[in-house]
PDB file of C-alpha atoms in Angstrom:
ATOM      1  CA  GLN A   1     -12.255  10.717 -17.348  1.00 80.00           C
ATOM      2  CA  VAL A   2     -10.848   7.726 -15.399  1.00 87.00           C
ATOM      3  CA  GLN A   3     -11.602   7.609 -11.640  1.00 92.00           C
ATOM      4  CA  LEU A   4     -10.128   5.379  -9.017  1.00 95.00           C
ATOM      5  CA  VAL A   5     -12.493   5.009  -6.079  1.00 96.00           C
ATOM      6  CA  GLN A   6     -11.094   3.789  -2.826  1.00 98.00           C
ATOM      7  CA  SER A   7     -12.561   2.397   0.297  1.00 98.00           C
ATOM      8  CA  ALA A   8     -13.246   4.428   3.392  1.00 98.00           C
ATOM      9  CA  ALA A   9     -10.864   5.219   6.204  1.00 98.00           C
ATOM     10  CA  GLU A  10      -9.945   2.561   8.682  1.00 98.00           C
ATOM     11  CA  VAL A  11      -8.802   2.430  12.305  1.00 98.00           C
ATOM     12  CA  LYS A  12      -6.869  -0.642  13.335  1.00 98.00           C
ATOM     13  CA  LYS A  13      -5.032  -1.979  16.392  1.00 97.00           C
ATOM     14  CA  SER A  14      -1.350  -2.728  16.363  1.00 97.00           C
ATOM     15  CA  GLY A  15      -0.780  -6.239  15.061  1.00 97.00           C
ATOM     16  CA  ALA A  16      -3.901  -6.333  12.955  1.00 98.00           C
ATOM     17  CA  SER A  17      -4.267  -6.257   9.181  1.00 98.00           C
ATOM     18  CA  VAL A  18      -6.026  -3.863   6.898  1.00 98.00           C
ATOM     19  CA  LYS A  19      -7.415  -4.349   3.402  1.00 98.00           C
ATOM     20  CA  VAL A  20      -8.036  -1.377   1.167  1.00 98.00           C
ATOM     21  CA  SER A  21      -9.867  -1.557  -2.119  1.00 98.00           C
ATOM     22  CA  CYS A  22      -9.646   0.518  -5.332  1.00 97.00           C
ATOM     23  CA  ARG A  23     -12.110   0.330  -8.142  1.00 96.00           C
ATOM     24  CA  PRO A  24     -11.449   1.988 -11.522  1.00 93.00           C
ATOM     25  CA  SER A  25     -14.542   3.705 -12.919  1.00 84.00           C
ATOM     26  CA  GLU A  26     -13.875   2.530 -16.483  1.00 73.00           C
ATOM     27  CA  SER A  27     -12.588  -0.397 -18.398  1.00 71.00           C
ATOM     28  CA  SER A  28      -8.993   0.406 -17.725  1.00 70.00           C
ATOM     29  CA  PHE A  29      -9.096  -2.356 -15.139  1.00 81.00           C
ATOM     30  CA  THR A  30      -7.413  -4.839 -17.480  1.00 84.00           C
ATOM     31  CA  SER A  31      -5.414  -2.502 -19.602  1.00 91.00           C
ATOM     32  CA  HIS A  32      -3.092  -0.719 -17.103  1.00 93.00           C
ATOM     33  CA  TYR A  33      -0.901  -1.649 -14.290  1.00 95.00           C
ATOM     34  CA  LEU A  34      -2.141  -0.700 -10.861  1.00 96.00           C
ATOM     35  CA  HIS A  35       0.122   0.655  -8.103  1.00 97.00           C
ATOM     36  CA  TRP A  36      -0.105   1.287  -4.425  1.00 98.00           C
ATOM     37  CA  VAL A  37       1.603   4.317  -2.762  1.00 98.00           C
ATOM     38  CA  ARG A  38       1.507   5.446   0.766  1.00 98.00           C
ATOM     39  CA  GLN A  39       2.135   8.815   2.498  1.00 98.00           C
ATOM     40  CA  ALA A  40       2.656   9.037   6.294  1.00 98.00           C
ATOM     41  CA  PRO A  41       1.581  12.271   7.942  1.00 97.00           C
ATOM     42  CA  GLY A  42       3.842  15.102   6.819  1.00 96.00           C
ATOM     43  CA  GLN A  43       6.030  12.768   4.871  1.00 97.00           C
ATOM     44  CA  GLY A  44       6.746  12.010   1.232  1.00 98.00           C
ATOM     45  CA  LEU A  45       5.384   9.386  -1.190  1.00 98.00           C
ATOM     46  CA  GLU A  46       6.472   5.797  -0.837  1.00 97.00           C
ATOM     47  CA  TRP A  47       5.915   3.211  -3.530  1.00 96.00           C
ATOM     48  CA  MET A  48       4.573  -0.103  -2.189  1.00 97.00           C
ATOM     49  CA  GLY A  49       4.174  -2.254  -5.237  1.00 96.00           C
ATOM     50  CA  ILE A  50       2.470  -3.020  -8.514  1.00 96.00           C
ATOM     51  CA  ILE A  51      -0.049  -5.599  -9.778  1.00 96.00           C
ATOM     52  CA  ASN A  52      -0.660  -6.733 -13.367  1.00 95.00           C
ATOM     53  CA  PRO A  53      -4.403  -6.977 -13.753  1.00 93.00           C
ATOM     54  CA  THR A  54      -4.255  -9.506 -16.611  1.00 92.00           C
ATOM     55  CA  GLY A  55      -2.625 -12.308 -14.695  1.00 90.00           C
ATOM     56  CA  GLY A  56      -2.387 -10.903 -11.122  1.00 94.00           C
ATOM     57  CA  SER A  57       1.372 -11.042 -10.972  1.00 94.00           C
ATOM     58  CA  THR A  58       2.858  -8.608  -8.454  1.00 96.00           C
ATOM     59  CA  VAL A  59       6.154  -6.875  -7.517  1.00 94.00           C
ATOM     60  CA  TYR A  60       6.504  -5.453  -4.084  1.00 95.00           C
ATOM     61  CA  ALA A  61       8.987  -2.936  -2.756  1.00 94.00           C
ATOM     62  CA  GLN A  62      11.585  -4.510  -0.564  1.00 93.00           C
ATOM     63  CA  THR A  63      10.367  -2.534   2.437  1.00 94.00           C
ATOM     64  CA  PHE A  64       6.950  -4.315   2.335  1.00 96.00           C
ATOM     65  CA  GLN A  65       7.818  -7.821   1.194  1.00 94.00           C
ATOM     66  CA  GLY A  66       6.333 -10.435   3.433  1.00 96.00           C
ATOM     67  CA  ARG A  67       3.789  -7.923   4.779  1.00 98.00           C
ATOM     68  CA  VAL A  68       1.827  -6.810   1.764  1.00 98.00           C
ATOM     69  CA  THR A  69      -0.463  -8.662  -0.530  1.00 98.00           C
ATOM     70  CA  MET A  70      -1.948  -7.038  -3.690  1.00 98.00           C
ATOM     71  CA  THR A  71      -4.760  -8.789  -5.441  1.00 97.00           C
ATOM     72  CA  ARG A  72      -7.515  -8.173  -7.896  1.00 96.00           C
ATOM     73  CA  ASP A  73     -11.044  -9.477  -8.327  1.00 94.00           C
ATOM     74  CA  THR A  74     -11.901  -9.745 -11.996  1.00 90.00           C
ATOM     75  CA  SER A  75     -15.551 -10.353 -11.330  1.00 91.00           C
ATOM     76  CA  THR A  76     -15.981  -6.935  -9.611  1.00 91.00           C
ATOM     77  CA  SER A  77     -13.042  -5.133 -11.340  1.00 92.00           C
ATOM     78  CA  THR A  78     -11.669  -4.227  -7.994  1.00 95.00           C
ATOM     79  CA  PHE A  79      -8.084  -4.175  -6.736  1.00 97.00           C
ATOM     80  CA  TYR A  80      -7.046  -4.847  -3.178  1.00 98.00           C
ATOM     81  CA  MET A  81      -4.060  -4.077  -0.976  1.00 98.00           C
ATOM     82  CA  GLU A  82      -3.692  -5.931   2.356  1.00 98.00           C
ATOM     83  CA  LEU A  83      -1.032  -4.987   4.848  1.00 98.00           C
ATOM     84  CA  SER A  84      -0.432  -7.145   7.892  1.00 98.00           C
ATOM     85  CA  SER A  85       1.258  -6.876  11.233  1.00 97.00           C
ATOM     86  CA  LEU A  86       0.425  -3.243  11.533  1.00 98.00           C
ATOM     87  CA  THR A  87       2.296  -0.773  13.745  1.00 97.00           C
ATOM     88  CA  SER A  88       1.890   2.872  14.440  1.00 97.00           C
ATOM     89  CA  GLU A  89       4.424   3.488  11.668  1.00 97.00           C
ATOM     90  CA  ASP A  90       1.886   2.260   9.191  1.00 98.00           C
ATOM     91  CA  THR A  91      -0.490   5.125   9.959  1.00 98.00           C
ATOM     92  CA  ALA A  92      -0.694   6.899   6.556  1.00 98.00           C
ATOM     93  CA  VAL A  93      -2.843   7.671   3.574  1.00 98.00           C
ATOM     94  CA  TYR A  94      -2.775   4.827   1.027  1.00 98.00           C
ATOM     95  CA  PHE A  95      -3.274   5.636  -2.642  1.00 98.00           C
ATOM     96  CA  CYS A  96      -3.864   3.488  -5.630  1.00 98.00           C
ATOM     97  CA  ALA A  97      -2.639   4.893  -8.917  1.00 97.00           C
ATOM     98  CA  ARG A  98      -2.896   3.833 -12.555  1.00 96.00           C
ATOM     99  CA  GLY A  99       0.377   3.102 -14.220  1.00 95.00           C
ATOM    100  CA  ALA A 100       1.483   2.227 -17.755  1.00 94.00           C
ATOM    101  CA  ARG A 101      -0.579   0.301 -20.221  1.00 93.00           C
ATOM    102  CA  VAL A 102       0.132  -3.440 -19.767  1.00 92.00           C
ATOM    103  CA  GLY A 103       2.699  -4.621 -22.337  1.00 89.00           C
ATOM    104  CA  VAL A 104       4.497  -1.317 -22.811  1.00 90.00           C
ATOM    105  CA  ARG A 105       8.185  -2.085 -22.747  1.00 89.00           C
ATOM    106  CA  TYR A 106      10.634  -0.926 -20.072  1.00 89.00           C
ATOM    107  CA  VAL A 107       8.193   0.984 -17.909  1.00 91.00           C
ATOM    108  CA  TRP A 108       5.510   0.591 -15.228  1.00 93.00           C
ATOM    109  CA  GLY A 109       4.509   4.182 -15.116  1.00 90.00           C
ATOM    110  CA  PRO A 110       3.982   7.162 -14.967  1.00 96.00           C
ATOM    111  CA  PHE A 111       0.945   7.474 -12.680  1.00 97.00           C
ATOM    112  CA  ASP A 112      -1.669   9.494 -14.547  1.00 96.00           C
ATOM    113  CA  TYR A 113      -4.692   8.857 -12.322  1.00 96.00           C
ATOM    114  CA  TRP A 114      -4.849   8.456  -8.577  1.00 97.00           C
ATOM    115  CA  GLY A 115      -7.422   7.252  -6.176  1.00 97.00           C
ATOM    116  CA  GLN A 116      -8.655   9.779  -3.505  1.00 98.00           C
ATOM    117  CA  GLY A 117      -6.619   8.083  -0.811  1.00 98.00           C
ATOM    118  CA  THR A 118      -7.598   5.962   2.229  1.00 98.00           C
ATOM    119  CA  LEU A 119      -6.486   7.057   5.649  1.00 98.00           C
ATOM    120  CA  VAL A 120      -5.425   4.074   7.800  1.00 98.00           C
ATOM    121  CA  THR A 121      -4.792   4.926  11.471  1.00 98.00           C
ATOM    122  CA  VAL A 122      -3.043   2.286  13.676  1.00 98.00           C
ATOM    123  CA  SER A 123      -3.503   2.654  17.362  1.00 94.00           C
ATOM    124  CA  SER A 124      -1.964   0.701  20.172  1.00 84.00           C
TER     125      SER A 124
ATOM    126  CA  ASP B   1      15.619   0.441  -4.162  1.00 69.00           C
ATOM    127  CA  THR B   2      16.691   3.152  -6.631  1.00 81.00           C
ATOM    128  CA  GLN B   3      17.650   6.210  -4.790  1.00 91.00           C
ATOM    129  CA  MET B   4      16.188   9.474  -6.098  1.00 96.00           C
ATOM    130  CA  THR B   5      17.842  12.517  -4.581  1.00 97.00           C
ATOM    131  CA  GLN B   6      16.023  15.825  -4.936  1.00 98.00           C
ATOM    132  CA  SER B   7      17.378  19.246  -4.103  1.00 98.00           C
ATOM    133  CA  PRO B   8      16.685  21.629  -2.619  1.00 98.00           C
ATOM    134  CA  SER B   9      14.327  20.213   0.045  1.00 98.00           C
ATOM    135  CA  SER B  10      12.504  23.579   0.143  1.00 98.00           C
ATOM    136  CA  LEU B  11      12.646  26.961  -1.552  1.00 98.00           C
ATOM    137  CA  SER B  12      11.007  30.290  -1.210  1.00 98.00           C
ATOM    138  CA  ALA B  13      10.510  32.493  -4.301  1.00 98.00           C
ATOM    139  CA  SER B  14       8.531  35.591  -5.486  1.00 97.00           C
ATOM    140  CA  VAL B  15       5.706  35.770  -7.915  1.00 97.00           C
ATOM    141  CA  GLY B  16       7.224  35.880 -11.489  1.00 97.00           C
ATOM    142  CA  ASP B  17      10.478  34.102 -10.466  1.00 98.00           C
ATOM    143  CA  THR B  18      11.824  31.124 -12.301  1.00 98.00           C
ATOM    144  CA  VAL B  19      12.659  28.160  -9.984  1.00 98.00           C
ATOM    145  CA  THR B  20      14.532  24.935 -10.751  1.00 98.00           C
ATOM    146  CA  ILE B  21      14.385  21.708  -8.844  1.00 98.00           C
ATOM    147  CA  THR B  22      16.935  18.964  -9.510  1.00 98.00           C
ATOM    148  CA  CYS B  23      16.677  15.194  -9.129  1.00 98.00           C
ATOM    149  CA  ARG B  24      19.565  12.617  -9.329  1.00 98.00           C
ATOM    150  CA  ALA B  25      19.022   8.885  -9.798  1.00 95.00           C
ATOM    151  CA  SER B  26      21.390   6.342  -8.224  1.00 93.00           C
ATOM    152  CA  HIS B  27      21.689   4.600 -11.580  1.00 92.00           C
ATOM    153  CA  ASP B  28      20.851   5.324 -15.190  1.00 93.00           C
ATOM    154  CA  ILE B  29      17.158   5.354 -15.668  1.00 93.00           C
ATOM    155  CA  GLY B  30      17.215   6.642 -19.274  1.00 94.00           C
ATOM    156  CA  PRO B  31      14.284   9.054 -19.827  1.00 96.00           C
ATOM    157  CA  TYR B  32      11.931   7.334 -17.414  1.00 96.00           C
ATOM    158  CA  LEU B  33      11.505  10.149 -14.940  1.00 97.00           C
ATOM    159  CA  ALA B  34       8.272  11.805 -13.895  1.00 98.00           C
ATOM    160  CA  TRP B  35       7.462  14.895 -11.839  1.00 98.00           C
ATOM    161  CA  TYR B  36       4.369  15.223  -9.701  1.00 98.00           C
ATOM    162  CA  GLN B  37       2.869  18.213  -7.890  1.00 98.00           C
ATOM    163  CA  GLN B  38       1.083  17.748  -4.548  1.00 98.00           C
ATOM    164  CA  LYS B  39      -0.832  20.517  -2.855  1.00 97.00           C
ATOM    165  CA  PRO B  40      -1.682  20.265   0.836  1.00 94.00           C
ATOM    166  CA  GLY B  41      -4.405  17.709   1.491  1.00 94.00           C
ATOM    167  CA  LYS B  42      -4.616  16.812  -2.165  1.00 97.00           C
ATOM    168  CA  VAL B  43      -3.801  13.844  -4.484  1.00 98.00           C
ATOM    169  CA  PRO B  44      -0.526  14.057  -6.385  1.00 98.00           C
ATOM    170  CA  LYS B  45      -0.869  15.319 -10.003  1.00 98.00           C
ATOM    171  CA  LEU B  46       1.299  14.157 -12.897  1.00 98.00           C
ATOM    172  CA  LEU B  47       3.092  17.202 -14.463  1.00 98.00           C
ATOM    173  CA  ILE B  48       5.771  15.787 -16.614  1.00 98.00           C
ATOM    174  CA  TYR B  49       6.782  12.310 -17.870  1.00 98.00           C
ATOM    175  CA  ALA B  50       9.576  10.934 -19.971  1.00 97.00           C
ATOM    176  CA  ALA B  51      11.697  13.607 -18.369  1.00 98.00           C
ATOM    177  CA  SER B  52      10.405  16.429 -20.603  1.00 98.00           C
ATOM    178  CA  THR B  53       6.914  15.712 -21.912  1.00 98.00           C
ATOM    179  CA  VAL B  54       4.316  17.939 -20.323  1.00 98.00           C
ATOM    180  CA  GLN B  55       1.088  16.031 -19.335  1.00 97.00           C
ATOM    181  CA  ALA B  56      -2.017  17.170 -21.177  1.00 96.00           C
ATOM    182  CA  GLY B  57      -3.691  20.105 -19.409  1.00 96.00           C
ATOM    183  CA  VAL B  58      -0.667  21.132 -17.453  1.00 98.00           C
ATOM    184  CA  SER B  59       0.611  24.750 -17.816  1.00 97.00           C
ATOM    185  CA  SER B  60       3.395  25.369 -20.208  1.00 97.00           C
ATOM    186  CA  ARG B  61       5.178  27.217 -17.421  1.00 98.00           C
ATOM    187  CA  PHE B  62       6.319  23.800 -16.266  1.00 98.00           C
ATOM    188  CA  SER B  63       9.195  22.154 -18.145  1.00 98.00           C
ATOM    189  CA  GLY B  64      11.555  19.301 -17.556  1.00 98.00           C
ATOM    190  CA  SER B  65      14.939  18.160 -18.871  1.00 98.00           C
ATOM    191  CA  GLY B  66      17.607  15.524 -18.383  1.00 98.00           C
ATOM    192  CA  SER B  67      18.348  11.874 -18.992  1.00 97.00           C
ATOM    193  CA  GLY B  68      20.290   9.087 -17.483  1.00 95.00           C
ATOM    194  CA  THR B  69      20.927  10.201 -13.893  1.00 96.00           C
ATOM    195  CA  ASP B  70      20.402  13.904 -13.786  1.00 98.00           C
ATOM    196  CA  PHE B  71      17.068  15.710 -14.221  1.00 98.00           C
ATOM    197  CA  SER B  72      15.439  19.026 -13.500  1.00 98.00           C
ATOM    198  CA  LEU B  73      12.024  20.632 -13.293  1.00 98.00           C
ATOM    199  CA  THR B  74      11.710  24.295 -14.023  1.00 98.00           C
ATOM    200  CA  ILE B  75       8.745  26.550 -13.170  1.00 98.00           C
ATOM    201  CA  SER B  76       8.710  29.779 -15.000  1.00 98.00           C
ATOM    202  CA  SER B  77       6.878  32.916 -13.909  1.00 97.00           C
ATOM    203  CA  LEU B  78       6.007  31.460 -10.512  1.00 98.00           C
ATOM    204  CA  GLN B  79       2.355  31.865  -9.468  1.00 97.00           C
ATOM    205  CA  PRO B  80       0.681  31.582  -6.078  1.00 97.00           C
ATOM    206  CA  ASP B  81      -1.117  28.519  -7.279  1.00 97.00           C
ATOM    207  CA  ASP B  82       2.266  26.816  -7.716  1.00 98.00           C
ATOM    208  CA  VAL B  83       2.692  26.549  -3.942  1.00 98.00           C
ATOM    209  CA  ALA B  84       3.011  22.800  -3.420  1.00 98.00           C
ATOM    210  CA  THR B  85       5.479  19.950  -2.904  1.00 98.00           C
ATOM    211  CA  TYR B  86       7.054  18.529  -5.954  1.00 98.00           C
ATOM    212  CA  TYR B  87       8.257  14.922  -6.281  1.00 98.00           C
ATOM    213  CA  CYS B  88      10.356  13.193  -8.898  1.00 98.00           C
ATOM    214  CA  GLN B  89       9.942   9.504  -9.608  1.00 98.00           C
ATOM    215  CA  ASN B  90      11.678   6.871 -11.699  1.00 97.00           C
ATOM    216  CA  TYR B  91       9.247   4.555 -13.443  1.00 94.00           C
ATOM    217  CA  ASP B  92      11.416   2.113 -15.377  1.00 88.00           C
ATOM    218  CA  ASN B  93      10.643  -1.542 -14.727  1.00 87.00           C
ATOM    219  CA  GLY B  94      14.083  -2.797 -13.955  1.00 81.00           C
ATOM    220  CA  PRO B  95      14.984  -3.948 -10.475  1.00 77.00           C
ATOM    221  CA  PRO B  96      14.842  -2.745  -7.831  1.00 75.00           C
ATOM    222  CA  GLY B  97      11.602  -0.930  -8.654  1.00 83.00           C
ATOM    223  CA  LEU B  98      10.033   2.515  -8.607  1.00 92.00           C
ATOM    224  CA  SER B  99      10.811   5.231  -6.000  1.00 94.00           C
ATOM    225  CA  PHE B 100      10.140   8.822  -5.375  1.00 97.00           C
ATOM    226  CA  GLY B 101      12.385  11.652  -4.403  1.00 97.00           C
ATOM    227  CA  ALA B 102      11.908  13.142  -0.922  1.00 98.00           C
ATOM    228  CA  GLY B 103      10.127  16.122  -2.259  1.00 98.00           C
ATOM    229  CA  THR B 104      10.826  19.864  -2.682  1.00 98.00           C
ATOM    230  CA  LYS B 105       8.477  22.285  -0.911  1.00 98.00           C
ATOM    231  CA  VAL B 106       7.872  25.480  -2.902  1.00 98.00           C
ATOM    232  CA  GLU B 107       6.653  28.507  -1.011  1.00 97.00           C
ATOM    233  CA  MET B 108       5.986  32.133  -1.845  1.00 96.00           C
ATOM    234  CA  LYS B 109       8.036  34.996  -0.345  1.00 94.00           C
TER     235      LYS B 109
END
């Protein structure tokens, strides 16, 4: 059973940055795309972007371009999502989720395993 | 981004009812549509992918259909445990990327 273990909750000030980590429990680190999704309180799911673990290439949702950076550390098999210039509207639970196997044509998903979520609270 | 339009936004039904949720994509996404169930305070759970393939371990009361731009999720013999919000999602890798529908909240009468 694959598990994605995320870092603990964070409280940040407006204008700051936050970096959330996600570590798969098994060797699927290099075999599957990794996505980030966020959910503001009482709201729906919002896709933020994807990272290819084999080369580190990324695609970000237009909403977050210029403000989000997704990386991976192959030595620790850990993924990271950093969001900068935080405002109160960034208060949300941030999820990582496993997508399609790398190399599968035409698709990046679906998302079969999800992290437990990391609450990021932005205060002024 | 691809627009995924779900309807209704909420519904209320009785135990044993059959309910259907629809999802429309702003462009042709082929069969690359997934449905997720999210219970309050919980992580989303994959129910269906490739429009109609039920994920392993998911009840056969859940079924999906459609292709191209129009899709639906049907829950037969509704149970109290089905109370949740359901989201559709396109997952093809063409531009402009993945997106989720706004969600449908299912409640019991």
